[in-house]
PDB file of C-alpha atoms in Angstrom:
ATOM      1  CA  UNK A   1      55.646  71.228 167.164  1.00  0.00           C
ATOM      2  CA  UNK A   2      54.019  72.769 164.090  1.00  0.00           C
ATOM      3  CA  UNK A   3      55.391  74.477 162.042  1.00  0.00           C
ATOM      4  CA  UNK A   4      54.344  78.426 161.915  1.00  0.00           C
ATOM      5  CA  UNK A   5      57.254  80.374 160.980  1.00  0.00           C
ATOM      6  CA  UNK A   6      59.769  79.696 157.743  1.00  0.00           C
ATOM      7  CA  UNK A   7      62.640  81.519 157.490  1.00  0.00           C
ATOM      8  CA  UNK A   8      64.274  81.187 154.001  1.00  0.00           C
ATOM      9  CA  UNK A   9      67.792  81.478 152.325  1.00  0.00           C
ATOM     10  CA  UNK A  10      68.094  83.254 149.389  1.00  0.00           C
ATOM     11  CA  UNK A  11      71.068  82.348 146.878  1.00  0.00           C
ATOM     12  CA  UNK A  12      71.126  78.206 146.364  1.00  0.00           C
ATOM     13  CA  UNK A  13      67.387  78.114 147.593  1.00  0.00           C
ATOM     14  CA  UNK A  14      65.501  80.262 146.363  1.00  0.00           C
ATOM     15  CA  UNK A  15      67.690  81.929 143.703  1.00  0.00           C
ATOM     16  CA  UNK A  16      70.562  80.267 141.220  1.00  0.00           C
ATOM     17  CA  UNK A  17      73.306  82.936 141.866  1.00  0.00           C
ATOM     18  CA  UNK A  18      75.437  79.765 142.955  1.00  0.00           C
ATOM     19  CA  UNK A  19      75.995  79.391 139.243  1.00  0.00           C
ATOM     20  CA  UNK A  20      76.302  83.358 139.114  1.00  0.00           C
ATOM     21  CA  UNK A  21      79.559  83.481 141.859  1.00  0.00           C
ATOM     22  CA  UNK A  22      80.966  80.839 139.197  1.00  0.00           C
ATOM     23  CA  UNK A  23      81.096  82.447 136.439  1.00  0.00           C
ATOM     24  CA  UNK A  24      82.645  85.717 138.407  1.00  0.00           C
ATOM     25  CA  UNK A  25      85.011  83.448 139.602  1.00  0.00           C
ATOM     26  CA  UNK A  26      86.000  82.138 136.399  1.00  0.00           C
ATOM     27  CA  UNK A  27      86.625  84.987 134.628  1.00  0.00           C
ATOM     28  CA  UNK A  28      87.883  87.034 137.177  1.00  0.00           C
ATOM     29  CA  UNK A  29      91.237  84.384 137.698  1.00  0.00           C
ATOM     30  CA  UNK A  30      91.053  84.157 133.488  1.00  0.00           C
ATOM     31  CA  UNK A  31      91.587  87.963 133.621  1.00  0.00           C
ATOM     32  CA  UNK A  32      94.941  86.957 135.496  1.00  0.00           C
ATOM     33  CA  UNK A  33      96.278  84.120 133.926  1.00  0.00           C
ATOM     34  CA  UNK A  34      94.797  81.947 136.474  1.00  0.00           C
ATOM     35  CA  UNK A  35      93.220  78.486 135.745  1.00  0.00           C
ATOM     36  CA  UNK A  36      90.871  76.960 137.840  1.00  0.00           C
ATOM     37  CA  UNK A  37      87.961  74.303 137.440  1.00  0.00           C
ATOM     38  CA  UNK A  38      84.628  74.926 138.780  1.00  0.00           C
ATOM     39  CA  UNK A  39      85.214  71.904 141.032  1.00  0.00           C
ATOM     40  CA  UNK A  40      88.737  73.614 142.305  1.00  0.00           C
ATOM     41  CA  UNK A  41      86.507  77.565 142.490  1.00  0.00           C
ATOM     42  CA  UNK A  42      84.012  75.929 144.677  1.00  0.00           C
ATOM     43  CA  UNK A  43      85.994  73.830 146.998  1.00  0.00           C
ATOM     44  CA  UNK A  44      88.931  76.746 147.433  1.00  0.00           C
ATOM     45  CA  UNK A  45      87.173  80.314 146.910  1.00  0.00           C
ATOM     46  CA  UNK A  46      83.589  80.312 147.673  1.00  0.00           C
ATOM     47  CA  UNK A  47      83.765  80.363 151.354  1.00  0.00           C
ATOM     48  CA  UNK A  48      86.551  81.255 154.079  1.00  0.00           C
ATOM     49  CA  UNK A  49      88.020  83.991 152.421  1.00  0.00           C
ATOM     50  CA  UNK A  50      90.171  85.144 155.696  1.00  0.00           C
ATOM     51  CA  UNK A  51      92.334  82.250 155.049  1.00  0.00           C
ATOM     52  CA  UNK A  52      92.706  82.229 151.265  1.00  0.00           C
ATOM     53  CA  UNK A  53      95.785  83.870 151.079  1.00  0.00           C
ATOM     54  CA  UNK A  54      97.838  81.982 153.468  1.00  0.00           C
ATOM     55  CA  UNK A  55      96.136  78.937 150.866  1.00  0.00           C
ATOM     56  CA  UNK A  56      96.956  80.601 147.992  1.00  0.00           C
ATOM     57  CA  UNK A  57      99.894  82.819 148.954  1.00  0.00           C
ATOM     58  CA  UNK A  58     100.554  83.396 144.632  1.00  0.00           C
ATOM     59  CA  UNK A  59      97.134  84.895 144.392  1.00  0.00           C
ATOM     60  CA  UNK A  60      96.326  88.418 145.094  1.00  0.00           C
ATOM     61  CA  UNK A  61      93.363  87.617 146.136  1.00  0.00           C
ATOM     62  CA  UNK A  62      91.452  90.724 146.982  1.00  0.00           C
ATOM     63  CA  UNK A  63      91.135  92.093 143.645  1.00  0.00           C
ATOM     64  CA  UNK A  64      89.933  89.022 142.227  1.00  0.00           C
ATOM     65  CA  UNK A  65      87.347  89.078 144.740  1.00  0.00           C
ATOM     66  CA  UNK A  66      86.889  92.623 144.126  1.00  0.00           C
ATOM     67  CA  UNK A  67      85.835  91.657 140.393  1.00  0.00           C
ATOM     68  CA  UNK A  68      83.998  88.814 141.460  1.00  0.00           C
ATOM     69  CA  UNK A  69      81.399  90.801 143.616  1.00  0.00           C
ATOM     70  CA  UNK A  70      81.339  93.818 141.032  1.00  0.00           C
ATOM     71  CA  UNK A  71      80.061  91.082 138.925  1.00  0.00           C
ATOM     72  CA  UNK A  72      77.480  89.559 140.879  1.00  0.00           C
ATOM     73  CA  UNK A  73      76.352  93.318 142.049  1.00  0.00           C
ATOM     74  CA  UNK A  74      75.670  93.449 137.878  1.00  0.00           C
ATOM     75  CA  UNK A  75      73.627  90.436 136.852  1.00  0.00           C
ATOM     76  CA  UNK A  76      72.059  90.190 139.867  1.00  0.00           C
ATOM     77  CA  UNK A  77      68.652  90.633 137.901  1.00  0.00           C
ATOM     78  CA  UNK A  78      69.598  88.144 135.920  1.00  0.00           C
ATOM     79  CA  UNK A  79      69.721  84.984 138.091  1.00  0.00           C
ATOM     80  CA  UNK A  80      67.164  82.640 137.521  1.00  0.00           C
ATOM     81  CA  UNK A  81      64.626  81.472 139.935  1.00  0.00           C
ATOM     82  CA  UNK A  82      64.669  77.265 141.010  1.00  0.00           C
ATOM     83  CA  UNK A  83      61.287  75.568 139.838  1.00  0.00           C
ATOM     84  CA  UNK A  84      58.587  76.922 142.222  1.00  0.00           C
ATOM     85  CA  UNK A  85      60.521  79.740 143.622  1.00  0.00           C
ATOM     86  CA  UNK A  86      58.697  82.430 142.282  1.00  0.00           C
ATOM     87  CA  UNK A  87      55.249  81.413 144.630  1.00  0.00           C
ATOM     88  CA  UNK A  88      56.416  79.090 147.008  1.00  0.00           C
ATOM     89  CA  UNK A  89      56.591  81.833 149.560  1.00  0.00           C
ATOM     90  CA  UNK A  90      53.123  83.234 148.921  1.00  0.00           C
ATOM     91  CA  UNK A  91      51.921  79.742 149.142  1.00  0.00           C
ATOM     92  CA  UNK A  92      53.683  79.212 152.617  1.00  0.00           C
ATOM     93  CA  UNK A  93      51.815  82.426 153.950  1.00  0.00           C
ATOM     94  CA  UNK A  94      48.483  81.000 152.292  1.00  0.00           C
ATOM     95  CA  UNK A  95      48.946  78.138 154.739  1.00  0.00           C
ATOM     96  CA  UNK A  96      49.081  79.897 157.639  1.00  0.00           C
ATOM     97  CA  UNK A  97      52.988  80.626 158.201  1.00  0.00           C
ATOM     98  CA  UNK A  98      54.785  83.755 158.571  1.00  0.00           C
ATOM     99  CA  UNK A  99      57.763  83.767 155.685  1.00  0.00           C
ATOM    100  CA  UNK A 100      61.158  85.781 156.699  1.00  0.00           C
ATOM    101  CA  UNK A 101      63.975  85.800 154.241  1.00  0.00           C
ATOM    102  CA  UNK A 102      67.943  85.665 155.523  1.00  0.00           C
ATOM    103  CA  UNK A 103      70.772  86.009 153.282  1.00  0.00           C
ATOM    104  CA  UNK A 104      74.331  86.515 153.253  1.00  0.00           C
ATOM    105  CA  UNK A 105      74.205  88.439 150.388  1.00  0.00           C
ATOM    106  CA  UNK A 106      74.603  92.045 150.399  1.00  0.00           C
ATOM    107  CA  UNK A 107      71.276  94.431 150.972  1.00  0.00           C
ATOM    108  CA  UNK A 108      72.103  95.769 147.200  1.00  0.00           C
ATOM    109  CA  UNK A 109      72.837  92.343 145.578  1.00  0.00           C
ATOM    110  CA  UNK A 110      69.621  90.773 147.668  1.00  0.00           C
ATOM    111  CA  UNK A 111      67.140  93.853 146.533  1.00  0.00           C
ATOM    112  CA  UNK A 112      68.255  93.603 142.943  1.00  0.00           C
ATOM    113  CA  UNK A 113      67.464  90.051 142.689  1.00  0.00           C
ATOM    114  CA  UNK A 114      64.368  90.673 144.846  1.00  0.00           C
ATOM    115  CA  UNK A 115      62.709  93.274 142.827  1.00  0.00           C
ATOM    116  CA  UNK A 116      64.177  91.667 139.282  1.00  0.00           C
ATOM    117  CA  UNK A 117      61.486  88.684 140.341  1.00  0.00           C
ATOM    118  CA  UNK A 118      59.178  90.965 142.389  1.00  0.00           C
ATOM    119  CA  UNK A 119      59.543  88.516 145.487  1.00  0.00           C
ATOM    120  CA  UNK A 120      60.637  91.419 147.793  1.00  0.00           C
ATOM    121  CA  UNK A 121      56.938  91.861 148.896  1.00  0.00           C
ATOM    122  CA  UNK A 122      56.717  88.209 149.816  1.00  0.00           C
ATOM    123  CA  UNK A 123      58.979  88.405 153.192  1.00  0.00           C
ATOM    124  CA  UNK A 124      58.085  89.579 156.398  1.00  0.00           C
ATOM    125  CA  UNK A 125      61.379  90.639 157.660  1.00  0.00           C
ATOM    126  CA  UNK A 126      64.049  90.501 155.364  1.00  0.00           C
ATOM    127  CA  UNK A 127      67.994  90.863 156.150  1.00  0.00           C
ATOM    128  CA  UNK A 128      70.842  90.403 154.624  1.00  0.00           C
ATOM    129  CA  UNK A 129      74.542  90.223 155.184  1.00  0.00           C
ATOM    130  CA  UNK A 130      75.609  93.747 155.675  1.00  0.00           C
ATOM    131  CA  UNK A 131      72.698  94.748 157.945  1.00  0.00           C
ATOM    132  CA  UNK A 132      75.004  94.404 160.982  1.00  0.00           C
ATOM    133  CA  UNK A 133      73.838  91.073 162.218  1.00  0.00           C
ATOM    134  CA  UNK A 134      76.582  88.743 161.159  1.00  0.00           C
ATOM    135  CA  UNK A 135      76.783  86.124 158.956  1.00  0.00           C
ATOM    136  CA  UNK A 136      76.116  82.374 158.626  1.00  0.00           C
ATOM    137  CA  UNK A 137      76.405  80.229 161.061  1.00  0.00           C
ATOM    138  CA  UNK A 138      76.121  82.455 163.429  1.00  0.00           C
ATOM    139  CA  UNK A 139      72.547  82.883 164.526  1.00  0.00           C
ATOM    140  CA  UNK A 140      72.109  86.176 165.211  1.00  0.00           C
ATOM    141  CA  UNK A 141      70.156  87.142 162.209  1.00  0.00           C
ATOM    142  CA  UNK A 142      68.517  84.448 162.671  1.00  0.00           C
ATOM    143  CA  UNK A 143      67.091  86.152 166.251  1.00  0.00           C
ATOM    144  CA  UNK A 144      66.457  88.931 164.967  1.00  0.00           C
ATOM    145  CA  UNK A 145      64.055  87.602 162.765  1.00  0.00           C
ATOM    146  CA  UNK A 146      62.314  85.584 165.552  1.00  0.00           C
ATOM    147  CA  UNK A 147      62.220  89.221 167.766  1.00  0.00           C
ATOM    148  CA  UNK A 148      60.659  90.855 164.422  1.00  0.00           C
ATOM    149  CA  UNK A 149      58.104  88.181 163.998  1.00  0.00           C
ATOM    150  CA  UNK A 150      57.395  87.083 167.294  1.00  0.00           C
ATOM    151  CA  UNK A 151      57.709  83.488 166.842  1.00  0.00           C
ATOM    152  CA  UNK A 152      59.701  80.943 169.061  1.00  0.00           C
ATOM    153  CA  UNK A 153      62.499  78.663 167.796  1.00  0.00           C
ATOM    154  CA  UNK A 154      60.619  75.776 168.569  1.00  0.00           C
ATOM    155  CA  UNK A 155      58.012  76.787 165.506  1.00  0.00           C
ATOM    156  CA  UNK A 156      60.423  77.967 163.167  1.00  0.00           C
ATOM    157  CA  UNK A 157      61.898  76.252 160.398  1.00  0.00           C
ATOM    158  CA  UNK A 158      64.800  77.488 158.856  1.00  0.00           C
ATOM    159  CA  UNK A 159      65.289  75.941 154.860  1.00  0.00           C
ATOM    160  CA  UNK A 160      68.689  76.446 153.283  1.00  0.00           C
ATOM    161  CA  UNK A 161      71.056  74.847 150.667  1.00  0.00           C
ATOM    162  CA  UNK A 162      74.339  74.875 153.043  1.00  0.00           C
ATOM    163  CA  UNK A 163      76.002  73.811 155.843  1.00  0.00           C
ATOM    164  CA  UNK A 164      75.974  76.976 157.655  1.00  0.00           C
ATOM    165  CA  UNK A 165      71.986  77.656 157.738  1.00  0.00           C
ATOM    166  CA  UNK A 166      71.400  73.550 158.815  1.00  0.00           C
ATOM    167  CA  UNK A 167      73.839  74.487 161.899  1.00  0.00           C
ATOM    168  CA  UNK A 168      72.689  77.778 162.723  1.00  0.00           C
ATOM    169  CA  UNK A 169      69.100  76.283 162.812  1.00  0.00           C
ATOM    170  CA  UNK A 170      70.263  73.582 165.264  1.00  0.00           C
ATOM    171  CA  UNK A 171      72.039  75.880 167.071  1.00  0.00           C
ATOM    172  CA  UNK A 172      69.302  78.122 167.966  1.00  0.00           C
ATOM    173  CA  UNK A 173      66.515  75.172 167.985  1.00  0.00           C
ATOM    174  CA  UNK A 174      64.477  75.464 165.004  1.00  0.00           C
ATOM    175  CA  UNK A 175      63.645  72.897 162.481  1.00  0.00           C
ATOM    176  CA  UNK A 176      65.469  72.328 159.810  1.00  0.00           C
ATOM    177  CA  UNK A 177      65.255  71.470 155.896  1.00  0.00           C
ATOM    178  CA  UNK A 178      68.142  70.840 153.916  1.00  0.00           C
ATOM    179  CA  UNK A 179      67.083  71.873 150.119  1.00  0.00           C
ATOM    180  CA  UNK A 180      68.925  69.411 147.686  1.00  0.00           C
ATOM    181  CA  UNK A 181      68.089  69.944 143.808  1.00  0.00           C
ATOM    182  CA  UNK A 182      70.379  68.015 141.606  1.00  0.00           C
ATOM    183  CA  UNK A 183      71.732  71.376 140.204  1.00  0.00           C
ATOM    184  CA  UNK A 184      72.831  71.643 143.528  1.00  0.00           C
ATOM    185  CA  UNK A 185      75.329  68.764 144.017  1.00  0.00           C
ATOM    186  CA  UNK A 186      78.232  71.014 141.982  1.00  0.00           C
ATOM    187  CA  UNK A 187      78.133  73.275 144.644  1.00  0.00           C
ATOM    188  CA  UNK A 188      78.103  70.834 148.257  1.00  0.00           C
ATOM    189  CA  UNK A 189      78.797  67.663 149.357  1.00  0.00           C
ATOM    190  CA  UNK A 190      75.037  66.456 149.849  1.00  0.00           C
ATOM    191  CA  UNK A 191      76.659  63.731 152.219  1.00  0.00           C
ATOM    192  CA  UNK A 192      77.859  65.978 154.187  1.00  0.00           C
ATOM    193  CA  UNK A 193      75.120  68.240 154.764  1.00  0.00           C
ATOM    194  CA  UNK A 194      72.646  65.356 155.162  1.00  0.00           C
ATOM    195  CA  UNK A 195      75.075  63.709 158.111  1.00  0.00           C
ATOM    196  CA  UNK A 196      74.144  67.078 159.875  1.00  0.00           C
ATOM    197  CA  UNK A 197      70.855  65.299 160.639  1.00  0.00           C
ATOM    198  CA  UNK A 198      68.697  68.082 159.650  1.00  0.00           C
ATOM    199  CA  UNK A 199      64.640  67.396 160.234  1.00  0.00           C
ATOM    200  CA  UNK A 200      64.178  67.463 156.357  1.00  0.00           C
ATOM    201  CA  UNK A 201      65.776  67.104 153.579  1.00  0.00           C
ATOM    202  CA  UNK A 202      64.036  68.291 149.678  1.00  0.00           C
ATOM    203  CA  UNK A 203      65.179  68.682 146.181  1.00  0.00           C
ATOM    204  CA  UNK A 204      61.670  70.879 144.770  1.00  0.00           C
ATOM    205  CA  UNK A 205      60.473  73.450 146.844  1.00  0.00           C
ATOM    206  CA  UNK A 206      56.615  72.456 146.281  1.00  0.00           C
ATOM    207  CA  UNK A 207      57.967  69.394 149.108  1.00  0.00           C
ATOM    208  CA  UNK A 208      57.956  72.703 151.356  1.00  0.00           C
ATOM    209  CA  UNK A 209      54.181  73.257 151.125  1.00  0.00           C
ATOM    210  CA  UNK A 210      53.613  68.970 153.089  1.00  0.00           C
ATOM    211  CA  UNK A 211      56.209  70.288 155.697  1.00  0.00           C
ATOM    212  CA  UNK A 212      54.033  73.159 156.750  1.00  0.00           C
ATOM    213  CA  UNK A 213      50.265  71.918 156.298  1.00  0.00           C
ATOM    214  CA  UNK A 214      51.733  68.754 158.416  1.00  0.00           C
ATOM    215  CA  UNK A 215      49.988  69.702 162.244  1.00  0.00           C
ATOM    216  CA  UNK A 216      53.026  68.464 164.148  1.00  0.00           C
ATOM    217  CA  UNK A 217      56.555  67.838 163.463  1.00  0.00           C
ATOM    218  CA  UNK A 218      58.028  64.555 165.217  1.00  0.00           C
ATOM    219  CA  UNK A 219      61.541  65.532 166.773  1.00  0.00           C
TER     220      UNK A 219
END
């Protein structure tokens, strides 16, 4: 089916905050005596947070996160944009798709970087991960965005950097793109996120722009 709705992720995709969350990281164990490489940050602290203190029963981990996100919530404006980020968007509406825009990120954290690169304009429905709709994988915000725009699964494809956007997508039925920039590959296994099977895989997001002038998709 063609493609007529694209529903984008923000940090990793669209935005470099990735590196941003490292450098928090960093300096926020530093601050503590703690000594981590980036490969050890990513792998152990940037996702399932519930269970890093039974992994890490030294840390204290909340106030490290604490300083982490205080962090982020300050340079927000000052994450840099991946190569084409800054129209790709306006150049998916040009060809005849809606554009929605779903993040984990806090509303606060996602408007600063929003307005800092005056992209907030850009999105039809925007929401992020304190608007009461969940989080990654689930695919609840991802519903919401289909009830706000009107658009079926089917026609929707859903481009994101991680694991948990590829299997939300495929769990509510909408095509997928897996976005893979080589600045990327510090931050996921690309093997691993490619044996997802997701419809696409990309590593510029001007590769978008053939996905959505293409009249049907092949499942």
């Amino acid at each position: 089916m063609a493609i007529r709705h694209v529903i984008f992720d923000w940090d990793g995709t669209l935005v470099q905050t990735l590196d941003l969350w490292l450098i928090a990281y960093q300096d926020a164990f530093e601050a503590r005596g703690h000594y981590y490489t980036a490969k050890e940050i990513v792998s152990e602290f940037f996702t399932n947070h519930d269970t890093i203190p039974a992994r890490h029963p030294h840390l204290n981990f909340p106030p490290i996160a604490e300083q982490a996100f205080g962090y982020v919530q300050n340079n927000a404006h000052k994450s840099t944009l991946y190569a084409g980020a800054g129209a790709i968007a306006t150049q998916v509406a040009e060809a005849g798709c809606t554009v929605s825009l779903v993040s984990s990120s806090s509303r606060y954290v996602l408007e600063k970087g929003l307005n800092a690169h005056r992209l907030g304009a850009a999105f039809g429905s925007i929401i992020a991960g304190d608007d009461g709709f969940g989080h990654k994988p689930s695919t609840t915000p991802f519903e919401e965005t289909l009830r706000r725009q009107e658009h079926a699964a089917e026609e929707t494809l859903i481009i994101g950097d991680s694991l948990v956007d590829i299997q939300a997508g495929q769990a509510l039925g909408c095509q997928t793109c897996f976005f893979a920039p080589a600045s990327n590959e510090r931050f996921h296994n690309f093997a691993q996120l490619a044996a997802l099977g997701p419809d696409h895989q990309i590593d510029h997001l001007n590769g978008l722009l053939d996905l959505v002038k293409t009249p049907a998709l092949a499942r």
